[in-house]
PDB file of C-alpha atoms in Angstrom:
ATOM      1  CA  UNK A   1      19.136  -5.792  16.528  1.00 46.00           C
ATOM      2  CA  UNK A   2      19.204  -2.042  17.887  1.00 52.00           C
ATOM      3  CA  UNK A   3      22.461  -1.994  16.550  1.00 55.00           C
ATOM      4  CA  UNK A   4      21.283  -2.825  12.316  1.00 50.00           C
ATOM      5  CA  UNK A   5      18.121  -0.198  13.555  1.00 50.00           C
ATOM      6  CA  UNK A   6      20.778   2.699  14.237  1.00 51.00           C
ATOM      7  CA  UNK A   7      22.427   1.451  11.183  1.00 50.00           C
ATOM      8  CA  UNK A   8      19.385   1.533   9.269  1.00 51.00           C
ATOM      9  CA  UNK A   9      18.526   4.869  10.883  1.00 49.00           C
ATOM     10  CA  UNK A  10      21.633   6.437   9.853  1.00 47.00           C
ATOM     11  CA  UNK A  11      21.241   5.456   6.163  1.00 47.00           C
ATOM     12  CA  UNK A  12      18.109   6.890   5.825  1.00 53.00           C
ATOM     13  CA  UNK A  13      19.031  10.077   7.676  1.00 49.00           C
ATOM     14  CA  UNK A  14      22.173  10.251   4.865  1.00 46.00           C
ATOM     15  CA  UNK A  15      19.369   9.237   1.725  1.00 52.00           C
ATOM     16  CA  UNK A  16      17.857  11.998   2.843  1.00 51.00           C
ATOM     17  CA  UNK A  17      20.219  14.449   2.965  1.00 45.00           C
ATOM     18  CA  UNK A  18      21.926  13.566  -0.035  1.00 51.00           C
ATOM     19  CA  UNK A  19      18.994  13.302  -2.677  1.00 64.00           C
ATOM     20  CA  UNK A  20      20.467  14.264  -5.789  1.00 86.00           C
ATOM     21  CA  UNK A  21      19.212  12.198  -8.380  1.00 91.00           C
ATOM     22  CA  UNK A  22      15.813  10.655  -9.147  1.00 94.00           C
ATOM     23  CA  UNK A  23      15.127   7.518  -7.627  1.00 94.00           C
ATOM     24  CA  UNK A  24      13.749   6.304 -10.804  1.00 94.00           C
ATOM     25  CA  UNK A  25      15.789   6.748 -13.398  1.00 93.00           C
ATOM     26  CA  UNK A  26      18.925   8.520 -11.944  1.00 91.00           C
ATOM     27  CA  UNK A  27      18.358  11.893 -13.407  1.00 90.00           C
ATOM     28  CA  UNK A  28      19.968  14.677 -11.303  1.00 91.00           C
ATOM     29  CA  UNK A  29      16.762  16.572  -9.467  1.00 88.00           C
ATOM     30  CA  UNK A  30      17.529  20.136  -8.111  1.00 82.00           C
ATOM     31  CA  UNK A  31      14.745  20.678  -5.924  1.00 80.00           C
ATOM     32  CA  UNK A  32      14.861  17.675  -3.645  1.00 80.00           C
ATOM     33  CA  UNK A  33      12.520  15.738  -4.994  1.00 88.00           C
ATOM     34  CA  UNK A  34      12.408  12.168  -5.141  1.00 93.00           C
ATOM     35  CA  UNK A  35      11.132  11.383  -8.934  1.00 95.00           C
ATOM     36  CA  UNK A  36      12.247  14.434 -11.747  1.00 94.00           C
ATOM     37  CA  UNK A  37       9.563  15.728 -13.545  1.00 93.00           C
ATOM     38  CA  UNK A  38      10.027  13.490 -16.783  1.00 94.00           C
ATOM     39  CA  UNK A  39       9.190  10.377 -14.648  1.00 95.00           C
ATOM     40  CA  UNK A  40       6.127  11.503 -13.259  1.00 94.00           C
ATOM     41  CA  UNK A  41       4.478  12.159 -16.550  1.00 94.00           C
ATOM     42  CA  UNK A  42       5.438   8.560 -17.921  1.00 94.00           C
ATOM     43  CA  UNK A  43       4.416   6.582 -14.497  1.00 97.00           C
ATOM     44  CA  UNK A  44       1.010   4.921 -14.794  1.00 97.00           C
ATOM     45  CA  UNK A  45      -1.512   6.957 -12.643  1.00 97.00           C
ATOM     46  CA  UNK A  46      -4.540   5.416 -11.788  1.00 96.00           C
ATOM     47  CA  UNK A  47      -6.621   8.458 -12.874  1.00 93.00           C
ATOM     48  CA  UNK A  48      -8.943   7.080 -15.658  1.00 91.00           C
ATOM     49  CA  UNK A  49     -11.996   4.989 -14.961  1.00 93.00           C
ATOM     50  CA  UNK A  50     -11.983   3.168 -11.623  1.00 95.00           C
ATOM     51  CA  UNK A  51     -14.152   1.034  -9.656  1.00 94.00           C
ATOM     52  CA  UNK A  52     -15.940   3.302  -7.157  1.00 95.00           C
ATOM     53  CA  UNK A  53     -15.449   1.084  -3.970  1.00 95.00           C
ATOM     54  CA  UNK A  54     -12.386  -0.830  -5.062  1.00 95.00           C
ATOM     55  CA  UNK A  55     -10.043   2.149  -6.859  1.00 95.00           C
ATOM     56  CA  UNK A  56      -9.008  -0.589  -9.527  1.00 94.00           C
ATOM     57  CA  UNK A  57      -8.955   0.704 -13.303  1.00 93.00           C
ATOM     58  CA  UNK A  58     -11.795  -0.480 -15.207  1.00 90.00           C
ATOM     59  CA  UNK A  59     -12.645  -0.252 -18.811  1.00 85.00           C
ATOM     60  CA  UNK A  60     -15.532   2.065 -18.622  1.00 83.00           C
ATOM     61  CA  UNK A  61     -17.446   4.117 -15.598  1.00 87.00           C
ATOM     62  CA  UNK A  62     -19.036   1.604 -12.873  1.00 90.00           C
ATOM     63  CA  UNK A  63     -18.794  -0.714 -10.371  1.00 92.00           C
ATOM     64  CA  UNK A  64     -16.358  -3.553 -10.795  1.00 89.00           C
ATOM     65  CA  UNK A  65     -18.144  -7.168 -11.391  1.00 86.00           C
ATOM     66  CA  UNK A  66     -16.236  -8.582  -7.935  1.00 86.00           C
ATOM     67  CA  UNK A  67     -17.676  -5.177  -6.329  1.00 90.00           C
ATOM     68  CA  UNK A  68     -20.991  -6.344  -7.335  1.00 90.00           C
ATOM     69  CA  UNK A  69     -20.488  -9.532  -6.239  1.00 87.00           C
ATOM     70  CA  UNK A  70     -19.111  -8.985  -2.362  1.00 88.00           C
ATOM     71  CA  UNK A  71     -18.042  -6.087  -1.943  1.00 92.00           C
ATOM     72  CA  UNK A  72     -14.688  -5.558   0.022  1.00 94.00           C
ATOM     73  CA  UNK A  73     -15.123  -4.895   3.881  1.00 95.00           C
ATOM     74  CA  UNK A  74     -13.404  -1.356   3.744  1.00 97.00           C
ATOM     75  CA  UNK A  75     -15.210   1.910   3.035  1.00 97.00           C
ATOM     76  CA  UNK A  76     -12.984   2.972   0.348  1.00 97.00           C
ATOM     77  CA  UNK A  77     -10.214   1.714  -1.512  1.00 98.00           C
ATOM     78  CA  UNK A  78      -7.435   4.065  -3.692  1.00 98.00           C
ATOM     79  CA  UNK A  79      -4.312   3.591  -5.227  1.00 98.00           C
ATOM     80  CA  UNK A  80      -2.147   6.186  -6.840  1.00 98.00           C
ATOM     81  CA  UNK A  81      -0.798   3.887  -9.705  1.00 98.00           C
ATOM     82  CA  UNK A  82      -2.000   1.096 -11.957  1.00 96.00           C
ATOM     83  CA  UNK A  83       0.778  -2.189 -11.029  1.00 96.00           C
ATOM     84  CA  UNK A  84       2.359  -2.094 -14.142  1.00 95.00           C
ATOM     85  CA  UNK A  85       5.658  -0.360 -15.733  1.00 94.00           C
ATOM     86  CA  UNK A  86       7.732   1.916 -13.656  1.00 96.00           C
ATOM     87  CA  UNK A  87       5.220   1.690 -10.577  1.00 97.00           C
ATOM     88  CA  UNK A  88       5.289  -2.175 -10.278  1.00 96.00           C
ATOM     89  CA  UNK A  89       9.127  -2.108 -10.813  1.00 96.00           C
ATOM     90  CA  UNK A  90       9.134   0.642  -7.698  1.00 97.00           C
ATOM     91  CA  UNK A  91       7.059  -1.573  -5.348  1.00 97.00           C
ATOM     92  CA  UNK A  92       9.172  -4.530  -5.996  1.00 96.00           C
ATOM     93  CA  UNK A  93      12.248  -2.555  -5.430  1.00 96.00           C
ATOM     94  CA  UNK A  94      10.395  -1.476  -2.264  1.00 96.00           C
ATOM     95  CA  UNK A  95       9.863  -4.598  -0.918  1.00 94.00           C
ATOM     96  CA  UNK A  96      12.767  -6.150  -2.528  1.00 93.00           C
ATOM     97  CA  UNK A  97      15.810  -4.247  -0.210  1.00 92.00           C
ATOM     98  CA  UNK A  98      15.415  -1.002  -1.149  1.00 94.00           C
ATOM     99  CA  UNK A  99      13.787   0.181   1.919  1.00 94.00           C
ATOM    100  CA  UNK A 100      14.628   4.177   1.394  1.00 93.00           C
ATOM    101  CA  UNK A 101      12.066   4.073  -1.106  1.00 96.00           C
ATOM    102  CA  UNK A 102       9.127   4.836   1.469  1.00 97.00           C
ATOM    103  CA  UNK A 103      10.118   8.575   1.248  1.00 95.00           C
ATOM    104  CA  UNK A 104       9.848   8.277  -2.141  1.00 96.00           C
ATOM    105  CA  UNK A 105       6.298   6.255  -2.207  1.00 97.00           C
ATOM    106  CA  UNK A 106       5.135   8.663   0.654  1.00 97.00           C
ATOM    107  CA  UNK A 107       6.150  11.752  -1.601  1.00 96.00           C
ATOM    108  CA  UNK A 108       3.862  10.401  -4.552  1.00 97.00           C
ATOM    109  CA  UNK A 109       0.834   9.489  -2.441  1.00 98.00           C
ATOM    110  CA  UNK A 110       0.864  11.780  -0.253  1.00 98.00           C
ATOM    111  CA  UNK A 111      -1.779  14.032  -2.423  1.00 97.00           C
ATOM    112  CA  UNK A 112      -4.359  11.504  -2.832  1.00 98.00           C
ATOM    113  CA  UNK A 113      -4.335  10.563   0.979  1.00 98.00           C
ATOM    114  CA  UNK A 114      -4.981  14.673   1.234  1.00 97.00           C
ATOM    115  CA  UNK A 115      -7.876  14.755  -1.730  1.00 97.00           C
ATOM    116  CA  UNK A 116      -9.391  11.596  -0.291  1.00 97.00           C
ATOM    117  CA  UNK A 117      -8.663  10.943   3.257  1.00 98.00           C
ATOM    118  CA  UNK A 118      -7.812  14.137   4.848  1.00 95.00           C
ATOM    119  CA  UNK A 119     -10.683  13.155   7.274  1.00 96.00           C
ATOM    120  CA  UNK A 120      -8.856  10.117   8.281  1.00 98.00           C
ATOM    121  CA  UNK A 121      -8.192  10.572  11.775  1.00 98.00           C
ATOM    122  CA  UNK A 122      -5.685   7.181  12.413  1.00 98.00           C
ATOM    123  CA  UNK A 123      -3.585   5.502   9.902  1.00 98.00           C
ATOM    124  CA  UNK A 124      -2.005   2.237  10.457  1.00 98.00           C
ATOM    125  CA  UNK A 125      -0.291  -0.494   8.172  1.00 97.00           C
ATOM    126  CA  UNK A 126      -0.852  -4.121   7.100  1.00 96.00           C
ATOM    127  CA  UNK A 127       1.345  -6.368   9.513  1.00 95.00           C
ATOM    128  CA  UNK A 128       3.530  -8.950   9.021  1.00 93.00           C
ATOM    129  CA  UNK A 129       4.829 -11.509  11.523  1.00 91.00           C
ATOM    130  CA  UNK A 130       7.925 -11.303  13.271  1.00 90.00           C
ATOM    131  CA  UNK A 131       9.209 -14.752  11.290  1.00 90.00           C
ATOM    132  CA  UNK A 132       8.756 -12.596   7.678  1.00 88.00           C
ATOM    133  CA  UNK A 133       9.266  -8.538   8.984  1.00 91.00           C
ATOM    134  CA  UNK A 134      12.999 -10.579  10.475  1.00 91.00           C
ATOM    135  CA  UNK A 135      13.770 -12.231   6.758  1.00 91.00           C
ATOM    136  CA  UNK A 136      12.815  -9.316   4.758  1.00 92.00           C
ATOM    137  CA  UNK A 137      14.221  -6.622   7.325  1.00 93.00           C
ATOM    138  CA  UNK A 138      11.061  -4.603   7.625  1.00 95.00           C
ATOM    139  CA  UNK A 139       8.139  -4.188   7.072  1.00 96.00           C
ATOM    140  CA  UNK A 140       7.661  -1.889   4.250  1.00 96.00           C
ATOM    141  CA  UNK A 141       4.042  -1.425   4.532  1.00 97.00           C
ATOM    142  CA  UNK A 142       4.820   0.410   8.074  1.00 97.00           C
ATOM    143  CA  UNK A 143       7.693   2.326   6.654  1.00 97.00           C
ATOM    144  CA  UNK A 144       5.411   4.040   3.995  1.00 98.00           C
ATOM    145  CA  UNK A 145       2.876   4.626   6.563  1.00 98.00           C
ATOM    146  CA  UNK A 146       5.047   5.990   9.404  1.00 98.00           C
ATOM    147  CA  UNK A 147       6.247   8.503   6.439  1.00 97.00           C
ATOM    148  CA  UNK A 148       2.857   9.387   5.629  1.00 98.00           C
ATOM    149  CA  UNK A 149       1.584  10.019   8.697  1.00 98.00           C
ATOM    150  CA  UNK A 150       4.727  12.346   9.027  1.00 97.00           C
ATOM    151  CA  UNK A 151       4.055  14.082   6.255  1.00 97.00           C
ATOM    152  CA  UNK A 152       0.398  14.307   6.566  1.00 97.00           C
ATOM    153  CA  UNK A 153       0.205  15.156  10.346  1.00 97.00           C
ATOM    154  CA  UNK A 154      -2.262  12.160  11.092  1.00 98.00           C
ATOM    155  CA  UNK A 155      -1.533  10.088  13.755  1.00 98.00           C
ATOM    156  CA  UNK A 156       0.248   6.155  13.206  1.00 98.00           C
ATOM    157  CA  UNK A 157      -0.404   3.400  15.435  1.00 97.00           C
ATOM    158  CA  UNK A 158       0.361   0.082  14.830  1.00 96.00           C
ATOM    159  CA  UNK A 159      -3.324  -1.550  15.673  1.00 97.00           C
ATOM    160  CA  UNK A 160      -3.102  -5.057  14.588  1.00 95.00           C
ATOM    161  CA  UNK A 161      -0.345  -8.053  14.374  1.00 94.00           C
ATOM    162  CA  UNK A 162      -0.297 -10.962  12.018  1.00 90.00           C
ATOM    163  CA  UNK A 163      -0.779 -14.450  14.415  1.00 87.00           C
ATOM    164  CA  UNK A 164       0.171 -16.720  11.409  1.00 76.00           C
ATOM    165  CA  UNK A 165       2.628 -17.270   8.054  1.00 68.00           C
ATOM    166  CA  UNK A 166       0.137 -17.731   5.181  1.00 65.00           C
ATOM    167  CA  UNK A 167       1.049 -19.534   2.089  1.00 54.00           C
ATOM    168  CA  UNK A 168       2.210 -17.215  -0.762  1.00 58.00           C
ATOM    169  CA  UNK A 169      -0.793 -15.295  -2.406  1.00 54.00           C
ATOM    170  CA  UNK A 170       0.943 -14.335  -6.147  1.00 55.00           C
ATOM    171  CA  UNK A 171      -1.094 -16.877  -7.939  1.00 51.00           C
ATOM    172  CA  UNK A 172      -4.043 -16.767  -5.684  1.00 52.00           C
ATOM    173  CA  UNK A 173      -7.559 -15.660  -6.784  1.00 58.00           C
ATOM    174  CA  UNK A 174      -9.698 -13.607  -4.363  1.00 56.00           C
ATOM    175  CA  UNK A 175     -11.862 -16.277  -2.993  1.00 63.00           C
ATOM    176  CA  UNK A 176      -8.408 -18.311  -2.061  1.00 65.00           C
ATOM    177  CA  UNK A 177      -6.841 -15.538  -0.820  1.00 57.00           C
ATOM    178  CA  UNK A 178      -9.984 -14.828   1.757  1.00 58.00           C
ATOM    179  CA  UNK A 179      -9.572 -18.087   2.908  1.00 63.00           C
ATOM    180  CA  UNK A 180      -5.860 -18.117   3.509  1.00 61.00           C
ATOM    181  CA  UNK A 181      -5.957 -15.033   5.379  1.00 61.00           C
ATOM    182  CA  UNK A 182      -8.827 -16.223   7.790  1.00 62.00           C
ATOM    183  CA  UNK A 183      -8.266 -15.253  11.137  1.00 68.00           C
ATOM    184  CA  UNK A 184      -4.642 -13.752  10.626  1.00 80.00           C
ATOM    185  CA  UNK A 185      -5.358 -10.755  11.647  1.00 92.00           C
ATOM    186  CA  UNK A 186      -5.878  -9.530  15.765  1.00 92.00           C
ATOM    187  CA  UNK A 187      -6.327  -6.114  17.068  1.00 94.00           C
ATOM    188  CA  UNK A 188      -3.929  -5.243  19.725  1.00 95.00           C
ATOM    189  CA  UNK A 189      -5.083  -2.014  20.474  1.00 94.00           C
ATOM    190  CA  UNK A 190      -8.823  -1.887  20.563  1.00 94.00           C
ATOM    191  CA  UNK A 191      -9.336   1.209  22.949  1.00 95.00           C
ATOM    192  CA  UNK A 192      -7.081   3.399  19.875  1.00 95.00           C
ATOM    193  CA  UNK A 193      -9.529   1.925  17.117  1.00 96.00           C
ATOM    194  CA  UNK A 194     -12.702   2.201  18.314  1.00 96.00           C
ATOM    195  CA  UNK A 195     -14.810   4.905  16.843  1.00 97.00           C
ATOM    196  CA  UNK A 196     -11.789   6.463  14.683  1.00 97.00           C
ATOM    197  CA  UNK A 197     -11.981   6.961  11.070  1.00 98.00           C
ATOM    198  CA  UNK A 198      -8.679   4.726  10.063  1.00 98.00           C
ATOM    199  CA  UNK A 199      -6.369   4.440   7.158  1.00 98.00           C
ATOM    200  CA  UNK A 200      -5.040   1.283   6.063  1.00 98.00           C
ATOM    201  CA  UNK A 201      -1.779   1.813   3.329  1.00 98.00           C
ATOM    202  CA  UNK A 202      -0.459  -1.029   2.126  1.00 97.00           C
ATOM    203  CA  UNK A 203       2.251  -1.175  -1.134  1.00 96.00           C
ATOM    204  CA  UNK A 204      -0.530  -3.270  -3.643  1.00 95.00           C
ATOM    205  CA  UNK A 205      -3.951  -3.820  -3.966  1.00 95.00           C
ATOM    206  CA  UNK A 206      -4.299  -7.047  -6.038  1.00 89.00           C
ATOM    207  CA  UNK A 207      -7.652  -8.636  -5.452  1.00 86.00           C
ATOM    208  CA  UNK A 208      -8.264  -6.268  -2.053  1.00 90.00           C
ATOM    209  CA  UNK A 209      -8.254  -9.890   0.138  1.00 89.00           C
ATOM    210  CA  UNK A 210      -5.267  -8.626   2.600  1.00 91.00           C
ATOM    211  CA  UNK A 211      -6.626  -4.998   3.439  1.00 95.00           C
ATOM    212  CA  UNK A 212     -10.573  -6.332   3.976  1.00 94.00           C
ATOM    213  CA  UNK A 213      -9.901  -8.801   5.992  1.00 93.00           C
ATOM    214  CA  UNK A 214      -7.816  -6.381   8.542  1.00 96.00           C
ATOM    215  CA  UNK A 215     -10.662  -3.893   8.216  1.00 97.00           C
ATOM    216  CA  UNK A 216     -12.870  -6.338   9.403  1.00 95.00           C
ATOM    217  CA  UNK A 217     -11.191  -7.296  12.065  1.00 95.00           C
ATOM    218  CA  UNK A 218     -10.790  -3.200  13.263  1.00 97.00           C
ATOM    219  CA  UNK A 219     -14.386  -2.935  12.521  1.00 97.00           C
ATOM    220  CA  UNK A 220     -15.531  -5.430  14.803  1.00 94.00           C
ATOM    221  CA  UNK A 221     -13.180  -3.624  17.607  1.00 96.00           C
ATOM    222  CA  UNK A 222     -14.923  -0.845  17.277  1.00 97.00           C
ATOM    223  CA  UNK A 223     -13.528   1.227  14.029  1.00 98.00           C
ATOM    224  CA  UNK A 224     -16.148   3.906  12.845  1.00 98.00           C
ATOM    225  CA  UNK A 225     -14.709   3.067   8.946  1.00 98.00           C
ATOM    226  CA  UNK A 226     -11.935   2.044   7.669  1.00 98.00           C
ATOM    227  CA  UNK A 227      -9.991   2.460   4.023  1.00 98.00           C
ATOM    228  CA  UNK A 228      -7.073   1.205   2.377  1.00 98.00           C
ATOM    229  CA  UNK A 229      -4.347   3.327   0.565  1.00 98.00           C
ATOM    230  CA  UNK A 230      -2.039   1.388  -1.525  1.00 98.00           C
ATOM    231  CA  UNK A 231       0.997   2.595  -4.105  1.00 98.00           C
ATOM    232  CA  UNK A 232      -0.447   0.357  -7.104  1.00 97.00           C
ATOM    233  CA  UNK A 233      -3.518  -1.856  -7.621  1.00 96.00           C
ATOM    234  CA  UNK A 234      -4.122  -4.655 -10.025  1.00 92.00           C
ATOM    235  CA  UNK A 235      -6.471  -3.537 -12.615  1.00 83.00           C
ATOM    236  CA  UNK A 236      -9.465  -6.049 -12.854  1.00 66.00           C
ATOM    237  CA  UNK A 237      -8.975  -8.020 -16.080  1.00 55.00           C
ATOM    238  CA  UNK A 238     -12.393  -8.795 -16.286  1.00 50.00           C
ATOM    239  CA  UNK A 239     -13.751  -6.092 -14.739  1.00 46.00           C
ATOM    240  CA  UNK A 240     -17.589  -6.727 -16.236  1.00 46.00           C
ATOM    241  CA  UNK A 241     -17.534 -10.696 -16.076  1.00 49.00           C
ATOM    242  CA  UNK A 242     -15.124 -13.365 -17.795  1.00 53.00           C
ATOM    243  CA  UNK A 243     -15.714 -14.232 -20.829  1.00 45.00           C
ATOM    244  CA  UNK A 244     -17.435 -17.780 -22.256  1.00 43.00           C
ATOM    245  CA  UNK A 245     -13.788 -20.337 -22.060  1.00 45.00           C
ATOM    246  CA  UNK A 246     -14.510 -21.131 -25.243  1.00 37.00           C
ATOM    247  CA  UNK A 247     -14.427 -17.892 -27.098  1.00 33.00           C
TER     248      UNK A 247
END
């Protein structure tokens, strides 16, 4: 294993050296940057209307309808892009092989973790169990948080592990995915948690399930809050209730 880690290690030390064209479309970039100029305009950022609490887009000003309804257990939830176009093709790259893109996902959020977190004084990352982090490689929620927390100068720790393999979420609706994450989450480290203001960043917010239930769990070790940084979020289709089934 240390030996696919130095591996690994060395690949992302040559990625970085050697970052020439954009890692979205190819482009050559002079500057170093990650994503040219061009691609930044066209990616979807999350910067029209959004839920207050959750961060997902909504169709006018207010709180989401599943907000309203219970809201989720962290203090504040942001993403940088809607999950859709470019940005949803980049996370699935991300967590699809292409593992050097955490310096390229840290490079775009890293100013909305400084306009709305720079008061975060921890940040940590969603974990996965050994079982899954093994099949996929890593754990890409950690890489993009190690990277931030580089770049940002706020300290990582790895505050939590994963007990359990839960049954795949895609097609899973909020209240389902509450109850397959029950009790998947356990704080390892409560003496670094308690009374810190902590970051969770995760890749996507879909229904916000995943990141409340770990900031419960750091609450109730002692966390003063807790919020959740993710690359995209799922805009709430119904943002203001569903509509009558039969119109």
């Amino acid at each position: 294993m240390n030996f696919f880690r130095k591996i690994a290690a060395a690949l992302d030390r040559y990625d970085d050296e050697h970052n020439f064209t954009c890692d979205l479309c190819g482009r050559e970039v002079f500057s170093g940057e990650r994503v040219c100029a061009p691609c930044r305009k066209t990616l979807p950022w999350n910067d029209g209307p959004i839920c207050p609490f959750c961060g997902r887009k909504v169709g006018e000003e207010g709180v989401c309808l599943e907000c309203k309804q219970k809201p989720l257990a962290t203090d504040l939830a942001r993403s940088a892009f809607t999950h859709e176009r470019e940005a949803q093709r980049l996370v699935l790259r991300f967590k699809g092989g292409s593992r050097y893109l955490f310096r390229t996902t840290g490079e775009l959020l890293l100013p909305l973790l400084k306009r709305e977190f720079s008061d975060a004084e921890l940040i940590t990352c969603v974990p996965m169990t050994e079982k899954a982090k093994k099949k996929r490689g890593y754990n890409q929620s950690e890489l993009l948080a190690r990277e931030l927390s580089a770049r940002s100068g706020i300290p990582f720790a790895a505050l939590a592990e994963k007990k359990r393999d839960t049954s795949a979420q895609k097609t899973l609706g909020r209240a389902e995915r509450e109850k397959n994450l029950a009790a998947c989450f356990v704080v390892t480290d409560r003496a670094a948690s308690k009374g810190k203001r902590i970051l969770v960043i995760d890749d996507t917010l879909t229904t916000g399930a995943t990141v409340s239930e770990l900031a419960s769990v750091l609450k109730r070790a002692g966390a003063k809050s807790v919020c959740a940084l993710t690359v995209t979020a799922v805009a709430n289709r119904y943002p203001f209730g569903k509509p009558p089934e039969n119109k």
